[in-house]
Short mmCIF file of C-alpha atoms and ligand atoms in Angstrom, two decimals:
data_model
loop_
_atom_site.label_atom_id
_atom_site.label_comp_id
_atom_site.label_asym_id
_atom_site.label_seq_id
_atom_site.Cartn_x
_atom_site.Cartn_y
_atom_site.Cartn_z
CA UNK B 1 -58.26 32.64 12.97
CA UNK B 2 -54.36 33.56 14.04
CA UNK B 3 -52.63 32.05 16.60
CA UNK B 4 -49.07 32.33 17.67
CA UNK B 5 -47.17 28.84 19.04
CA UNK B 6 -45.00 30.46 21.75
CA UNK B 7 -42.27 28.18 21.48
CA UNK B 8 -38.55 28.03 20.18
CA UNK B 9 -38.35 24.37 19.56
CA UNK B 10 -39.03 23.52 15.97
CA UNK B 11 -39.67 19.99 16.70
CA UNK B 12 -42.77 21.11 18.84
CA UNK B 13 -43.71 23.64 16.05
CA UNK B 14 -43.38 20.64 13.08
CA UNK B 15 -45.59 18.58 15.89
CA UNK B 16 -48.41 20.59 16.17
CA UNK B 17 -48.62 21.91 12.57
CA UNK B 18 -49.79 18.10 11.90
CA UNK B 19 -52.60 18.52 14.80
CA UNK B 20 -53.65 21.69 14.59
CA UNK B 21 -56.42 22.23 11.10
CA UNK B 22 -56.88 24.20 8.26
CA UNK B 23 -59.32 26.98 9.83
CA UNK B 24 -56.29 28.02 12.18
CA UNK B 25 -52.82 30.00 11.00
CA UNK B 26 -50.68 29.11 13.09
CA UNK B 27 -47.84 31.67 13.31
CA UNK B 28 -44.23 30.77 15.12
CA UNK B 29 -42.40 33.21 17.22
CA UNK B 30 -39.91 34.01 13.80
CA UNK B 31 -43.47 34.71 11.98
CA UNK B 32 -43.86 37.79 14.38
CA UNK B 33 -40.39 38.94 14.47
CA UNK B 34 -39.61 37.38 18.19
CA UNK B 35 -36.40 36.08 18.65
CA UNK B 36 -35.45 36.26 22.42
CA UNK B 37 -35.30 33.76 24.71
CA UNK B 38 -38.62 33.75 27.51
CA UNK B 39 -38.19 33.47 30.93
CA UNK B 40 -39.55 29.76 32.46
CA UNK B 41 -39.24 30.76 36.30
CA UNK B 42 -41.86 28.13 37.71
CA UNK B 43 -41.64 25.28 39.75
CA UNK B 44 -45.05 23.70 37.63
CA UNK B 45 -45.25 23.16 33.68
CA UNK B 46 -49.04 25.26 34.33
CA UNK B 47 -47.51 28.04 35.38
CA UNK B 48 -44.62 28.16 33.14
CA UNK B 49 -46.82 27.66 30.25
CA UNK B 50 -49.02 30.95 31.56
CA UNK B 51 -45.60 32.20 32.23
CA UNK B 52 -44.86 32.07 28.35
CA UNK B 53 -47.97 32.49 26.52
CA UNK B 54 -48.39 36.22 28.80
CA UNK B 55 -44.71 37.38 27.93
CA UNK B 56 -45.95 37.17 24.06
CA UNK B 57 -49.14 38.41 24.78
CA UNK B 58 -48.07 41.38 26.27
CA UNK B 59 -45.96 42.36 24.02
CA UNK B 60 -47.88 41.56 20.80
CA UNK B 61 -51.06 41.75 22.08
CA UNK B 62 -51.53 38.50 19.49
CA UNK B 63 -53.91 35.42 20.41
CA UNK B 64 -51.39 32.79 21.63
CA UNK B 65 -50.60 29.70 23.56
CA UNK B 66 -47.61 27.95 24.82
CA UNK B 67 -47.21 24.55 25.92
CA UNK B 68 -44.52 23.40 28.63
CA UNK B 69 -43.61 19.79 28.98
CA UNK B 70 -42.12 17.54 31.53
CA UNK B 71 -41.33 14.27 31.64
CA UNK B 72 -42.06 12.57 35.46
CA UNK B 73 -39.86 9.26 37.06
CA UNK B 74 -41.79 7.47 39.49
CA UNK B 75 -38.25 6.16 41.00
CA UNK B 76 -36.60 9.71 40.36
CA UNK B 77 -39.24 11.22 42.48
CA UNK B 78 -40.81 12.94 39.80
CA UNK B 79 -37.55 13.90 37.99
CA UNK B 80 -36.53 15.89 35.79
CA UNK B 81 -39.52 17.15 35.54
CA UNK B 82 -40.05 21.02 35.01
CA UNK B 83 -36.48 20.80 34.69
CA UNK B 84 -36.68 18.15 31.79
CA UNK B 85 -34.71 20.30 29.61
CA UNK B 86 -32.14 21.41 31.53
CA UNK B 87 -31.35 17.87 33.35
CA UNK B 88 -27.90 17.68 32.61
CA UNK B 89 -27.05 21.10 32.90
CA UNK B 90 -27.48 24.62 31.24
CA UNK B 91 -27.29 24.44 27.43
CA UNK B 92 -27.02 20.39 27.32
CA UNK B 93 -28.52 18.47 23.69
CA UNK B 94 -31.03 16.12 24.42
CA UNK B 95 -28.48 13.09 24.22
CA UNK B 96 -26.65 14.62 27.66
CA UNK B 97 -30.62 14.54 29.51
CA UNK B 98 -31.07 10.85 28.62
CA UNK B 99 -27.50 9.70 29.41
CA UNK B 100 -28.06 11.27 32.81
CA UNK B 101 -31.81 9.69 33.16
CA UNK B 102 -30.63 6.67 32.15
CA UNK B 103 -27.39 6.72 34.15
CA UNK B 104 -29.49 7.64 37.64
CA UNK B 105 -31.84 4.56 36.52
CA UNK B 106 -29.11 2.05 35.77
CA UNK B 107 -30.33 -0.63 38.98
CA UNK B 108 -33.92 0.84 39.21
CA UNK B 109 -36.29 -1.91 38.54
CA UNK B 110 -39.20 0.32 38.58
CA UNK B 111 -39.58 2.05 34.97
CA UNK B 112 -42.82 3.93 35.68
CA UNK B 113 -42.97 7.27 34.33
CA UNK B 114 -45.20 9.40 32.30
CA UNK B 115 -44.92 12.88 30.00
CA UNK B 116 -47.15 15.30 30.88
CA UNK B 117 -48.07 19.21 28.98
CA UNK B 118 -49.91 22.06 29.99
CA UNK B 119 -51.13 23.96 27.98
CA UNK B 120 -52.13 28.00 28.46
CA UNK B 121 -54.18 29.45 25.60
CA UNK B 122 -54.98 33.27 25.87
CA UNK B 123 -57.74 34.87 23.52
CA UNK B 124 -59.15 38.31 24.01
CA UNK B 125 -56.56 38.11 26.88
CA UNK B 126 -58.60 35.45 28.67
CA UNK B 127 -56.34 32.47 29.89
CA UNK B 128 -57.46 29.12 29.30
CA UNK B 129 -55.46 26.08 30.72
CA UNK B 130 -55.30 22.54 28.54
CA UNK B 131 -53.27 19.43 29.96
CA UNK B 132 -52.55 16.08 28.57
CA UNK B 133 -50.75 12.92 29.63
CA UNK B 134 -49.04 9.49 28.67
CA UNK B 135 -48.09 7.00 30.32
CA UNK B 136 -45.38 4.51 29.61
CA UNK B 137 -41.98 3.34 30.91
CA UNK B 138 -37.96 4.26 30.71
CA UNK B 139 -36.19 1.75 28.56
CA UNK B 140 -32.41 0.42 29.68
CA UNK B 141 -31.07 1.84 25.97
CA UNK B 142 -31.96 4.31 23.38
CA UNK B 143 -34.14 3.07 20.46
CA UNK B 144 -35.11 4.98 17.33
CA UNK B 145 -34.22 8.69 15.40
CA UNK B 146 -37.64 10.38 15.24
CA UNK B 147 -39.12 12.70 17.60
CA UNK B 148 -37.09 14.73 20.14
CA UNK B 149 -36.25 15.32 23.33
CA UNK B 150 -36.24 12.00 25.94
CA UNK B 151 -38.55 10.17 22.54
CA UNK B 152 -35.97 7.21 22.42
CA UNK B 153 -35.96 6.09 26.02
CA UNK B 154 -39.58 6.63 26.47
CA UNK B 155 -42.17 3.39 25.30
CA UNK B 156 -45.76 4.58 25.84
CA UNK B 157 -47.84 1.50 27.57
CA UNK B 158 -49.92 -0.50 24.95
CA UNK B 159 -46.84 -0.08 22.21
CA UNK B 160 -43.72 -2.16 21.54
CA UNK B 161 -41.76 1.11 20.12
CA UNK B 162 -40.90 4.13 22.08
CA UNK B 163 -41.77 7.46 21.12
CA UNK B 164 -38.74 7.51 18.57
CA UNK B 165 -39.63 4.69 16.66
CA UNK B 166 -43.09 5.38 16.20
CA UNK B 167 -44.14 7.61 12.96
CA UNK B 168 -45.59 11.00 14.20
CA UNK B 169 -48.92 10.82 13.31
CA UNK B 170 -49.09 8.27 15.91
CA UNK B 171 -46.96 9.70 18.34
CA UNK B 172 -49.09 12.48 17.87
CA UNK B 173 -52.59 10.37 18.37
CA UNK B 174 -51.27 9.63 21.92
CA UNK B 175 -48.73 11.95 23.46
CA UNK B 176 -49.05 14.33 26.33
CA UNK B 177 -48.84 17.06 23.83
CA UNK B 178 -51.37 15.74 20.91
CA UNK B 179 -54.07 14.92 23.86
CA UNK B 180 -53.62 18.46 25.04
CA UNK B 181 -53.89 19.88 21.84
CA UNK B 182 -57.14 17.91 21.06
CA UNK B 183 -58.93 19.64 23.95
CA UNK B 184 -57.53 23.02 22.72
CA UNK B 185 -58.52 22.24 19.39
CA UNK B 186 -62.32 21.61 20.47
CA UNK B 187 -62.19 24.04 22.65
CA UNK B 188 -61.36 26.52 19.96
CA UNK B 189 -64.60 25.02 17.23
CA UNK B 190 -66.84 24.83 20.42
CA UNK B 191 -66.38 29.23 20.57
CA UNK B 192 -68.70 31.10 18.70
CA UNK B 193 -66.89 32.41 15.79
CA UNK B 194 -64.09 30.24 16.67
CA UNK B 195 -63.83 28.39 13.32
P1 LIG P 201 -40.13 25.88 24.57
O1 LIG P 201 -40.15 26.20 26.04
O2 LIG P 201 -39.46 26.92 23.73
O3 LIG P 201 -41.49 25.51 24.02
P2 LIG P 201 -38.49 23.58 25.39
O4 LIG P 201 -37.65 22.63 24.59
O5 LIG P 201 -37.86 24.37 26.47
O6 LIG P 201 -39.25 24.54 24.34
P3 LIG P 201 -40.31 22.34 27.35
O7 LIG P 201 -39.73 23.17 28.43
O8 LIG P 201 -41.78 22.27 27.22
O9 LIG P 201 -39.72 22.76 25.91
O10 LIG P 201 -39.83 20.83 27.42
C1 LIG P 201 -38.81 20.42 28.27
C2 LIG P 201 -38.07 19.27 27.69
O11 LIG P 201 -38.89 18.10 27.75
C3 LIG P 201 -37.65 19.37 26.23
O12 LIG P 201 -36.45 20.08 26.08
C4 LIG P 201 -37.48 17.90 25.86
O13 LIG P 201 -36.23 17.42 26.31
C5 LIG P 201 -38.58 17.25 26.69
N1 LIG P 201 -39.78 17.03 25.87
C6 LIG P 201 -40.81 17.88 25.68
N2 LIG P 201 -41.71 17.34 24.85
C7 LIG P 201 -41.23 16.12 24.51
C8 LIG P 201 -41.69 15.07 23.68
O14 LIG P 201 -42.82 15.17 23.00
N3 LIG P 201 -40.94 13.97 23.58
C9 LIG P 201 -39.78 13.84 24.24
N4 LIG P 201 -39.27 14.78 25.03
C10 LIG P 201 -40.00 15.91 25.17
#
């Protein structure tokens, strides 16, 4: 079957290419010719996930899903959250987001935080809604050049290595995204005629 990733982050895209199998082609929004920017208006990563994967939908009329991430701060109230992109400001790289995280944090003792993904899948224009979660803590310093996004200053609970230091395929066995994906993955054998 064909399935567009609504997304315009190539790290995501490289990401789930590993998770998702062989029975699926798994188009990107350049594969169909898509190359605007789509509206994330939400104050919840469920909605702005729906928010996505409908914009394609209803313009391609293509089975798709999109997956919006945040990254919660027990001590930050929940910050940055939906806004985990956009921390620092409007068009910031992801270096600006963890200098401000770890700036806020600098005499916070409690490290607590987690990444969590929703995911909205639409098929036959039927919305289905996937979510996944890791827990872990907010180092003092960055460590390590893989992944993306908040990946060096995030250690996932059980590991010595944060995100960033750890090769994908395991980052990928236990993120917020890879758990999420493993429920839309059986989800998607589980349909008659899915695979
Ligand atoms: P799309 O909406 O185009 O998919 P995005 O980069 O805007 O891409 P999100 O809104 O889902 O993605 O994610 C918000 C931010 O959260 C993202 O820019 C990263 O800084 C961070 N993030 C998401 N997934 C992450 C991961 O696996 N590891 C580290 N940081 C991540």
């Amino acid at each position: 079957m064909k399935l567009v990733f609504v997304t315009n982050n190539q790290h995501k895209l490289h990401e789930i290419r590993q998770l998702i199998g062989e029975q699926i082609e798994l188009c990107s929004l350049t594969d169909i010719g898509f190359t605007g920017e789509i509206p994330e208006t939400h104050e919840t990563i469920e909605e702005n996930a729906r928010e996505k994967a409908i914009y394609i939908y209803n313009r391609y009329h293509m089975d798709c899903f999109a997956d919006d991430t945040g990254l919660e701060i027990e001590s930050l109230d929940g910050r940055p959250g939906v806004y985990s992109s956009r921390y620092a400001g409007e068009n910031v790289s992801y270096e600006d987001n963890m200098n401000r995280v770890l700036e806020e944090m600098k005499t916070m003792t409690n490290r607590r935080s987690r990444f969590r993904t929703a995911i909205s899948l639409i098929i036959g224009g039927k919305e289905y809604l996937f979510q996944g979660e890791i827990k872990g803590e907010i180092l003092t310093e960055k460590r390590g050049s893989s992944g993306f996004g908040y990946d060096p200053v995030f250690k996932p609970d059980g590991y010595n290595k944060t995100f960033a230091e750890l090769p994908l395929e395991e980052k990928n066995r236990i993120s917020h995204r890879g758990r999420a994906i493993a429920k839309l993955a059986d989800f998607l054998k589980n349909q008659a005629g899915g695979f």
